[in-house]
Coordinates of C-alpha atoms and ligand atoms in Angstrom, one line a residue:
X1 CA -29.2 -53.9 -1.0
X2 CA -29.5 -54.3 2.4
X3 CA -31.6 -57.3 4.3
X4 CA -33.2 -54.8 6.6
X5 CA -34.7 -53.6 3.9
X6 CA -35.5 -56.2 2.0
X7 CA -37.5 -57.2 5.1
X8 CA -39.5 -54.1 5.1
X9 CA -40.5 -54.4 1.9
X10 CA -43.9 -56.4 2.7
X11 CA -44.4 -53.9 5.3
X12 CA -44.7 -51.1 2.4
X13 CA -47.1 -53.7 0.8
X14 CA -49.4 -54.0 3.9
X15 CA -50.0 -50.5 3.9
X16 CA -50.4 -50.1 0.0
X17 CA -53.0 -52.9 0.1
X18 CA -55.3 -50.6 2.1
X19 CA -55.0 -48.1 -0.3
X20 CA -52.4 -45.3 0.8
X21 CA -49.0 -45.1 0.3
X22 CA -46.2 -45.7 2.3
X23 CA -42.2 -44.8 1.9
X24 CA -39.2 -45.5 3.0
X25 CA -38.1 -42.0 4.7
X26 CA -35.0 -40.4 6.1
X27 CA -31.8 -42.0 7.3
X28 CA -32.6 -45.4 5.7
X29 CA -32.5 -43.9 2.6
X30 CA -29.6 -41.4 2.8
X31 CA -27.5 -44.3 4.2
X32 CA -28.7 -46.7 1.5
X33 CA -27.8 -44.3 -1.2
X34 CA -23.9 -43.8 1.0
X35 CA -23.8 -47.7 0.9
X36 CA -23.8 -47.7 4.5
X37 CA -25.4 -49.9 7.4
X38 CA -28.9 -48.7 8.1
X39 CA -29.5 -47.8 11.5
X40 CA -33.5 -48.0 11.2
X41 CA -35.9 -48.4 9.6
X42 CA -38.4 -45.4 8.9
X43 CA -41.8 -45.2 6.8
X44 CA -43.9 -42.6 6.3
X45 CA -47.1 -43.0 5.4
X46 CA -50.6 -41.1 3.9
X47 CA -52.7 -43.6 6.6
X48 CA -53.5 -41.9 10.0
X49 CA -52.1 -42.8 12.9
X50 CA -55.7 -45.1 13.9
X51 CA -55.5 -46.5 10.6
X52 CA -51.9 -48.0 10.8
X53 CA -53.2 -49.7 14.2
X54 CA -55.8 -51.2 12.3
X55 CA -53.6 -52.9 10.0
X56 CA -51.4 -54.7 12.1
X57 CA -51.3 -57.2 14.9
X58 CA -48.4 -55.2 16.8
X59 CA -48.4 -51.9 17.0
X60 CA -47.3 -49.7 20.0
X61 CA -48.4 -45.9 20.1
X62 CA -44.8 -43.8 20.6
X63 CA -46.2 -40.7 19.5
X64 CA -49.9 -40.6 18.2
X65 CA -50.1 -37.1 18.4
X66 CA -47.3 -36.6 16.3
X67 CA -48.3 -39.0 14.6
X68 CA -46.1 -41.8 14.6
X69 CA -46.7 -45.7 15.4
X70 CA -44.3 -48.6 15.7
X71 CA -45.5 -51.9 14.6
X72 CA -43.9 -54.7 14.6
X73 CA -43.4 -57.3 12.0
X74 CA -41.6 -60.9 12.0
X75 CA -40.2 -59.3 15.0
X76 CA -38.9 -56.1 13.8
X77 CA -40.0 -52.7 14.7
X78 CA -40.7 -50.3 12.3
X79 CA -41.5 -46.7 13.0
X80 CA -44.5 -45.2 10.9
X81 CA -45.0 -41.6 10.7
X82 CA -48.1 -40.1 9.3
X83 CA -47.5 -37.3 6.3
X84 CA -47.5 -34.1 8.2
X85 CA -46.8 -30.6 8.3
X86 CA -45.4 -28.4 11.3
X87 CA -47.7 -25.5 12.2
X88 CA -45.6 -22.6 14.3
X89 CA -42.8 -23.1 16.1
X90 CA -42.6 -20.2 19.4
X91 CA -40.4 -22.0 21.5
X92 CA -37.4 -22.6 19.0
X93 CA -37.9 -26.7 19.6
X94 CA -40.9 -28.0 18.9
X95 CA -44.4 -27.1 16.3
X96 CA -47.1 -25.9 18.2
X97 CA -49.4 -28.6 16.3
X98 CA -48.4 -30.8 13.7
X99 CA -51.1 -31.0 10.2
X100 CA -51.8 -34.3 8.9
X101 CA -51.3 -34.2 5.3
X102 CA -51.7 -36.7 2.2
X103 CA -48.8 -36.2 0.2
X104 CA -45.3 -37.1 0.8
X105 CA -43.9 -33.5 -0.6
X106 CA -45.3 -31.7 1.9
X107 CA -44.4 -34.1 4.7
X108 CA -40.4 -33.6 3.5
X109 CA -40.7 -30.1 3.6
X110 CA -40.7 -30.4 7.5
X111 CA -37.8 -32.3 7.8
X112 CA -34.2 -30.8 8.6
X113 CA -31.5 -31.8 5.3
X114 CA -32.2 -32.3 1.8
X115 CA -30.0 -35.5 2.3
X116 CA -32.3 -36.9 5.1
X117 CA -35.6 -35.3 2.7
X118 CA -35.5 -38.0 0.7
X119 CA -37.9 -41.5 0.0
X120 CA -37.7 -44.8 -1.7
X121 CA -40.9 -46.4 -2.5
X122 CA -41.0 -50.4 -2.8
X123 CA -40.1 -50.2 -6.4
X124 CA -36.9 -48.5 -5.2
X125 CA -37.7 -45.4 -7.1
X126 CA -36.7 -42.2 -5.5
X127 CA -37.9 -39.3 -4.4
X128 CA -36.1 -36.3 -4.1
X129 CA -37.8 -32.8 -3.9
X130 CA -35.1 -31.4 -2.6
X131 CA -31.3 -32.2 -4.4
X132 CA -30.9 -34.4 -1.5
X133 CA -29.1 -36.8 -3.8
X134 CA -27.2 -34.3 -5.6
X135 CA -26.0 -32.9 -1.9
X136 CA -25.5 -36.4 -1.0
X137 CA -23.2 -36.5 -4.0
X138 CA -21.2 -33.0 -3.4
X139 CA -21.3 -34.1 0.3
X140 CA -23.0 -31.2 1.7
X141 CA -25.0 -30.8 4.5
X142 CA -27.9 -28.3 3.6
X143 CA -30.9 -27.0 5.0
X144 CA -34.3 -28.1 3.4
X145 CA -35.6 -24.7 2.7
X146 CA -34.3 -21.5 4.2
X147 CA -31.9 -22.7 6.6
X148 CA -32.1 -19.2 8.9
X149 CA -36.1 -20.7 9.3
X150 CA -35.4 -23.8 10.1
X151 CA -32.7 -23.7 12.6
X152 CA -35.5 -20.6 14.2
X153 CA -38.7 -23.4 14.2
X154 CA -36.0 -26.4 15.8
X155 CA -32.5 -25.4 17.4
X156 CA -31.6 -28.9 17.7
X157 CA -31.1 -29.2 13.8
X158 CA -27.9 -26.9 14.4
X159 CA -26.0 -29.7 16.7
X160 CA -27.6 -32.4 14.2
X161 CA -25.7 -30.6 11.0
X162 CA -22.4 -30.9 13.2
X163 CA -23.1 -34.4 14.1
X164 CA -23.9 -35.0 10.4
X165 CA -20.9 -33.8 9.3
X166 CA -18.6 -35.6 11.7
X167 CA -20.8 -38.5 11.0
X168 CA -20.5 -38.8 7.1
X169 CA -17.5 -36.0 6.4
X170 CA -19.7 -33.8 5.1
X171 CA -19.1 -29.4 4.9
X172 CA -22.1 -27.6 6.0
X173 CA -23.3 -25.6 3.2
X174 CA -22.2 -22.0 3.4
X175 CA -26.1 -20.7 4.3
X176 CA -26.9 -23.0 6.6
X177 CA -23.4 -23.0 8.4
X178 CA -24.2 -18.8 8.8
X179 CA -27.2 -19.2 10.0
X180 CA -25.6 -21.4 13.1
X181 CA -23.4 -18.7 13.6
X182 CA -26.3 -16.4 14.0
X183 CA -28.8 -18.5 15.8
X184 CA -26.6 -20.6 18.1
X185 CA -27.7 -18.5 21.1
X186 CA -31.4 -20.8 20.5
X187 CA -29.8 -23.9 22.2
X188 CA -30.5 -22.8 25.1
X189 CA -34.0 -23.6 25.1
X190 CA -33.4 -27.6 24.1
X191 CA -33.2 -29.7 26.7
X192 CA -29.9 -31.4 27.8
X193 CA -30.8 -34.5 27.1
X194 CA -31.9 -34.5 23.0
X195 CA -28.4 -32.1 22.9
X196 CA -26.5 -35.2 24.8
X197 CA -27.9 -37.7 21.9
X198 CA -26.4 -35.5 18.8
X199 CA -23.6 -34.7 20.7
X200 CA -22.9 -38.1 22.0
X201 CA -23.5 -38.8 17.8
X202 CA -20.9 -36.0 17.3
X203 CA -18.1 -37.2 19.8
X204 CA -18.1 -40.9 17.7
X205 CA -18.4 -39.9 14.2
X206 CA -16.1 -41.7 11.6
X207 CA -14.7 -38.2 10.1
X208 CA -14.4 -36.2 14.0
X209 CA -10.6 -35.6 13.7
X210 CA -12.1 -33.6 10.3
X211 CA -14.8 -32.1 11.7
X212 CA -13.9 -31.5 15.5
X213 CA -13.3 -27.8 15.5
X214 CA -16.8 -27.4 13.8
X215 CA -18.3 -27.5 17.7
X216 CA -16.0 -24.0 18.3
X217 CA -16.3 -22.6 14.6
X218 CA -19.9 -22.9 14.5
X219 CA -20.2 -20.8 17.9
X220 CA -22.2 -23.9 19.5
X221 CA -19.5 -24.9 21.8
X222 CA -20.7 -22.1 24.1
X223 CA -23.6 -23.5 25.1
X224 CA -23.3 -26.5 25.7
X225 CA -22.6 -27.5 29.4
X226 CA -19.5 -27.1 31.7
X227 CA -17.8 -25.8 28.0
X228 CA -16.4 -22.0 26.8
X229 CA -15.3 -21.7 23.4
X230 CA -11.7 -21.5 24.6
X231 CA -12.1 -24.6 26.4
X232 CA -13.8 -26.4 23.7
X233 CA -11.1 -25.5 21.4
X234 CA -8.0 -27.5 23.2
X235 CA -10.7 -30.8 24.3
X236 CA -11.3 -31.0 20.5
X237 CA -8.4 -31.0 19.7
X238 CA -6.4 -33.2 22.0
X239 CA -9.7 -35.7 21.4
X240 CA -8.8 -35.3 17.7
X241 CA -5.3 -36.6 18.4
X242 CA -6.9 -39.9 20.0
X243 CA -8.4 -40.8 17.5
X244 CA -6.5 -40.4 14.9
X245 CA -4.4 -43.1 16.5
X246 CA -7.2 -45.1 17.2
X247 CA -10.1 -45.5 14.8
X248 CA -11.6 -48.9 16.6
X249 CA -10.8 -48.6 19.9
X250 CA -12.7 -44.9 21.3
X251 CA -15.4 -45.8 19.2
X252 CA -17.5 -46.5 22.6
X253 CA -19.5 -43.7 24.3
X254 CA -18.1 -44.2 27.7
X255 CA -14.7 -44.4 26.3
X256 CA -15.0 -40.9 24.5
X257 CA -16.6 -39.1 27.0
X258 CA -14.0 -40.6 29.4
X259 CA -11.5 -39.0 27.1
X260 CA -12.8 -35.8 26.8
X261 CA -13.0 -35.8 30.5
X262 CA -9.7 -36.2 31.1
X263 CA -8.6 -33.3 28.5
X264 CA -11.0 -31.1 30.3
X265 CA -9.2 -31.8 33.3
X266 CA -12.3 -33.5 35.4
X267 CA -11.0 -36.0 37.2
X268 CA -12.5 -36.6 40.3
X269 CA -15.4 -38.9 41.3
X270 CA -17.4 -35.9 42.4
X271 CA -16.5 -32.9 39.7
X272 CA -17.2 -36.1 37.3
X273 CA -20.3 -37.2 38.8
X274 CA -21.6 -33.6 38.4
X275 CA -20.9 -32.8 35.3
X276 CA -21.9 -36.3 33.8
X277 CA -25.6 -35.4 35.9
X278 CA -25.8 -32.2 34.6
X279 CA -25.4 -33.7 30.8
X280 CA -28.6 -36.5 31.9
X281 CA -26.2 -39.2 31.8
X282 CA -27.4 -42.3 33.6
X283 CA -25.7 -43.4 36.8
X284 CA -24.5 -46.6 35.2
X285 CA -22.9 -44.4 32.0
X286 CA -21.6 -42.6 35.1
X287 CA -19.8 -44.9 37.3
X288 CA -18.6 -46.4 34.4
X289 CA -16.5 -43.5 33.1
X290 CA -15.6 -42.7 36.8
X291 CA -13.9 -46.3 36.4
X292 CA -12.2 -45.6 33.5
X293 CA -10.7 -42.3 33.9
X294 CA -9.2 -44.0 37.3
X295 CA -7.4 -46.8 35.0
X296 CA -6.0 -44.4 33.0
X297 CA -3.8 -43.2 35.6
X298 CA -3.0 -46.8 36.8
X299 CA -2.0 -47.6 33.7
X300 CA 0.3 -44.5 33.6
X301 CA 1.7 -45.6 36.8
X302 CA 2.4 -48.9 35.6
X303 CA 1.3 -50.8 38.7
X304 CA -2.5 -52.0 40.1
X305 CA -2.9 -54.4 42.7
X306 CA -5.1 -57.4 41.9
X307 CA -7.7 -55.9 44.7
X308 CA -8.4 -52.7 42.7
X309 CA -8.6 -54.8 39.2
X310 CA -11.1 -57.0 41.1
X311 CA -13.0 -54.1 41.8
X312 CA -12.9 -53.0 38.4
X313 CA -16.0 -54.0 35.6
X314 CA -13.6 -56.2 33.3
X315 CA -15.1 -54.6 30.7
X316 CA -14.5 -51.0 31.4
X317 CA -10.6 -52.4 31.9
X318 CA -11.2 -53.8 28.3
X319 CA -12.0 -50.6 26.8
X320 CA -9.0 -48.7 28.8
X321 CA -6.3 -51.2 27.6
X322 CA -7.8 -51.6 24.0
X323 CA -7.5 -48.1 23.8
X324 CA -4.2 -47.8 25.4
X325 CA -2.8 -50.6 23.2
X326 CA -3.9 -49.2 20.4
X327 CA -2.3 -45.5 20.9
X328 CA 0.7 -47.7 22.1
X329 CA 0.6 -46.2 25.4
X330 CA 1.3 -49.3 26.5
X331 CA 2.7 -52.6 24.7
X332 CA 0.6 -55.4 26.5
X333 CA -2.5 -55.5 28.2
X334 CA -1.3 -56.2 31.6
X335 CA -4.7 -55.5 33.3
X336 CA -6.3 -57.6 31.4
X337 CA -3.5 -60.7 32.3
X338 CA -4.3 -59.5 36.0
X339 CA -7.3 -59.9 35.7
X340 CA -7.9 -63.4 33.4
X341 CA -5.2 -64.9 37.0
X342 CA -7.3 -63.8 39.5
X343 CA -9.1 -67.0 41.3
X344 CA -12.4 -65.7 41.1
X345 CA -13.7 -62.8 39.1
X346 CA -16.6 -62.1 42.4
X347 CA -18.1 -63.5 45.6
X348 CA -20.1 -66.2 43.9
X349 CA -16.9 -68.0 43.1
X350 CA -15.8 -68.5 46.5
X351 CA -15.7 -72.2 47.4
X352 CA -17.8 -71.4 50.8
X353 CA -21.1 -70.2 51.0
X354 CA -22.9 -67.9 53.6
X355 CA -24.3 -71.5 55.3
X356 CA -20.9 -73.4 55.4
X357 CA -19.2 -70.5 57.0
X358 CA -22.7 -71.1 59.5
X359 CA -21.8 -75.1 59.5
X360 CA -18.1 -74.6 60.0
X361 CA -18.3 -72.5 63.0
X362 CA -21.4 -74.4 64.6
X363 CA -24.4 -71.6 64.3
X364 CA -28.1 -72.0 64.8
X365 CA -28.4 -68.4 62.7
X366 CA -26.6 -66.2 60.7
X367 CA -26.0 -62.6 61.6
X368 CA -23.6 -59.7 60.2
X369 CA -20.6 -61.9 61.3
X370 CA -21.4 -64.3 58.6
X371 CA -20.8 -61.2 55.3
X372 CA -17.7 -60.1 57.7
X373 CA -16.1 -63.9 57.3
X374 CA -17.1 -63.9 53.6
X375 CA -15.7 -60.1 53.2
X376 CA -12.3 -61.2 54.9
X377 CA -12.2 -64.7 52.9
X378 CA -12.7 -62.5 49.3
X379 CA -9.7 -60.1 50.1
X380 CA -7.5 -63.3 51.2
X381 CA -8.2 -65.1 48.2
X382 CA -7.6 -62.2 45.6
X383 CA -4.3 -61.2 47.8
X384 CA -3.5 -65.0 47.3
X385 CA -3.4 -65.3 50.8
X386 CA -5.9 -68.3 50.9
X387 CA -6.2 -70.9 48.5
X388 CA -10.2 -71.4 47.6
X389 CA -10.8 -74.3 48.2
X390 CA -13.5 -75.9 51.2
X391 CA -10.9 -77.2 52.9
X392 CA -8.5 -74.1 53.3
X393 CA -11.1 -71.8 53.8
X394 CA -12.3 -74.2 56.7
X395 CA -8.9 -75.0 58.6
X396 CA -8.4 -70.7 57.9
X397 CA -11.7 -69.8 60.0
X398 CA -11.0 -72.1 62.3
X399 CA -7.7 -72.0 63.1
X400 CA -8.8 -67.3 63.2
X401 CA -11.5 -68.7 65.8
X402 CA -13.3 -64.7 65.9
X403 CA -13.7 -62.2 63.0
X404 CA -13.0 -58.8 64.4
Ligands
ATP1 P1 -29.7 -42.0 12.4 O1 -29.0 -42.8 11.5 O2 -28.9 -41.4 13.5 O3 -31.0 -42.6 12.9 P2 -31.6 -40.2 11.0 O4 -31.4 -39.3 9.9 O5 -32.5 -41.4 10.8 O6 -30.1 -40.7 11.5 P3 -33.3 -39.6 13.1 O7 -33.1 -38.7 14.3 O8 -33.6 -41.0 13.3 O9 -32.1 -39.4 12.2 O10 -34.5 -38.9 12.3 C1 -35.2 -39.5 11.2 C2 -35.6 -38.5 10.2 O11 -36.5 -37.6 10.8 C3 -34.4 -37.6 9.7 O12 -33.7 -38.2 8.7 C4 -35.1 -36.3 9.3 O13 -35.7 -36.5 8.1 C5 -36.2 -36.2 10.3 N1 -35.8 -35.5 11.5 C6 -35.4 -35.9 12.7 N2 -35.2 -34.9 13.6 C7 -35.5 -33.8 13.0 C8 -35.5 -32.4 13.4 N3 -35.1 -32.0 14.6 N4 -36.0 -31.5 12.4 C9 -36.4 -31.9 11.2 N5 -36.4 -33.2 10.8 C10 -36.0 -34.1 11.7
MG2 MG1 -33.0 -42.9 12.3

């Protein structure tokens, strides 16, 4: 199996040897089970919260109150959650109090899909309450319990069963898909940003192009942010068609939300900036995407100076043209040649420094004039103008004699 959790192994033992029991919980298993990469690593545990602490060196307090610690072992964290139940839920997100508990039964009965319900212990023996593994098996995506409660308690769990699904191919069961339909209004009261990480999830999912239309059929695209169902309807689908023709390439978040920018027709710096702010994105995520719907279009056009593709992250030119290549919107990645000739990739490359340009032209002190000269000196050199060398860039200033 995999290494990760081979290495977590001891970690189960640690916990054991203080007499309670610990398990191998959630994604880690479902993903073992699929044969796929595990993304984490997450235990749950009978010990409290206090108790965890007091058995290893590193530990870091994420969520005490809910109960969960991360410690950290030969380097590598490991999330451990406390057994615990969920008392009420009145504001459709999260439990008013969360129950310690001693067994592991009851803690699965809190969590959202029979396939993510189910534990390993370090024997490897598993523990499924629930059919998880028989769900796993039908590939079906079903609420543990009655899914019209669960989706009421947390509203999130109705964009995780669509990110689930695009994420492993799965159907959503028949009950829990109906009670989406009926409860879809709750999103409204989850915040923007946990709806951003399933989405985000959703978007890059290996079975999307299968499961796109899920976001309209389920009812959900509605309330989501800057979307209609009508809307959502022709963006899915036109993002469908990108990836069917590429399965590596759009496999980066800034790439797909790029995309689906574009289909949605948002395509300028400020409209983008907005609606990127309104979904929490970060301002780096931001200007990044900004970048990339921009070299779409130069692509399109079939001609970029070497100033703009200086101006450009090389790696958000990388993602354009990988993608581009790979749709076979275009046949070479001529960007990327503009960029790997360009003599220097920034102002740290230029042969003269902020003190030479002071030596050549004789001054006791810099001032503004001195970035002005370097400014002017960057453009030349890109627009092949000036040769970068000491020598050129000397005999050029002088020979200018005033930057104006
Ligand atoms: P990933 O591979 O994306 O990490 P995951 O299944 O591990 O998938 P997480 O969000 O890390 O998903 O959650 C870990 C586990 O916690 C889930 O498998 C599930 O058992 C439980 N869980 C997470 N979020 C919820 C929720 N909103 N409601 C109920 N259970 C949840
Ligand atoms: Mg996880």
């Amino acid at each position: 199996t995999d290494p990760l959790f081979q290495e977590a192994i001891p970690v189960l033992g640690q916990i054991e040897s203080h007499g309670y029991e610990a398990y191998f919980v959630g994604g880690c298993v479902r993903d073992i089970l699929l044969n796929k990469k595990i993304n984490d690593i997450d235990i749950a545990s009978s010990a409290r919260p206090e108790e965890v602490e007091a058995m290893f060196p590193i530990t870091f307090d994420v969520g005490k109150e809910h109960g969960t610690i991360v410690v950290v072992v030969d380097k590598a964290p490991y999330e451990i959650t406390t057994f615990r139940t969920e008392g009420d839920y009145t504001d459709y997100r999260r439990p008013d109090e969360v129950n310690f508990v001693r067994n592991l039964r009851e803690d699965t009965l809190r969590r959202d899909f029979t396939i993510n319900a189910m534990a390993f212990d370090r024997q490897g023996e598993l523990y499924d309450y629930h059919g998880g593994l028989k769900d796993l098996n039908d590939h079906l995506i079903r609420c543990v319990g009655n899914a019209q409660e669960r989706f009421l308690e947390d509203a999130l769990r109705m964009m995780r069963a669509i990110r689930f699904a695009s994420q492993l191919g799965f159907e959503i069961e028949q009950e829990s898909f109906n009670a989406i339909q009926a409860l879809k209004a709750n999103l409204q009261h989850i915040s923007i940003e946990r709806i951003r990480i399933e989405f985000s999830k959703f978007l890059l999912g290996h079975s999307f192009t299968e499961k796109a239309q899920l976001l309209v059929n389920t009812g959900l695209a509605e309330y989501l942010p800057g979307f209609t169902q009508e809307l959502a309807g022709t963006v899915m689908s036109e993002l469908s068609k990108d990836f069917k023709d590429t399965p590596n390439a759009l496999r980066d978040e800034r790439l797909v939300w790029a995309r689906m920018l574009k289909h949605m027709g948002i395509i300028q710096p400020e409209t983008i900036r907005s609606f990127l702010k309104e979904w929490t994105h970060s301002n780096a995520f931001i200007k990044d995407v900004i970048q990339m719907i921009q070299l779409f279009d130069y692509f399109k056009e079939e001609h970029v100076t070497s100033w703009e593709v200086y101006n450009y992250d090389f790696s958000n030119i990388q993602r354009v043209e990988d993608f581009l290549f790979e749709t076979q919107r275009i046949d070479h990645k001529f960007v990327e040649d503009i960029y790997n000739a360009l003599p220097i990739k920034s102002k740290k490359d230029i042969a003269v420094n902020g003190k030479d340009v002071m030596t050549i032209l004789d001054l006791k002190k810099g001032g503004p004039e001195i970035g002005a000269w370097l400014d002017k000196i960057e453009r030349l050199i890109i627009e092949m103008e000036l040769e970068n060398t000491y020598s050129m860039i000397e005999a050029y200033i002088k020979n200018s004699g005033s930057i104006d």
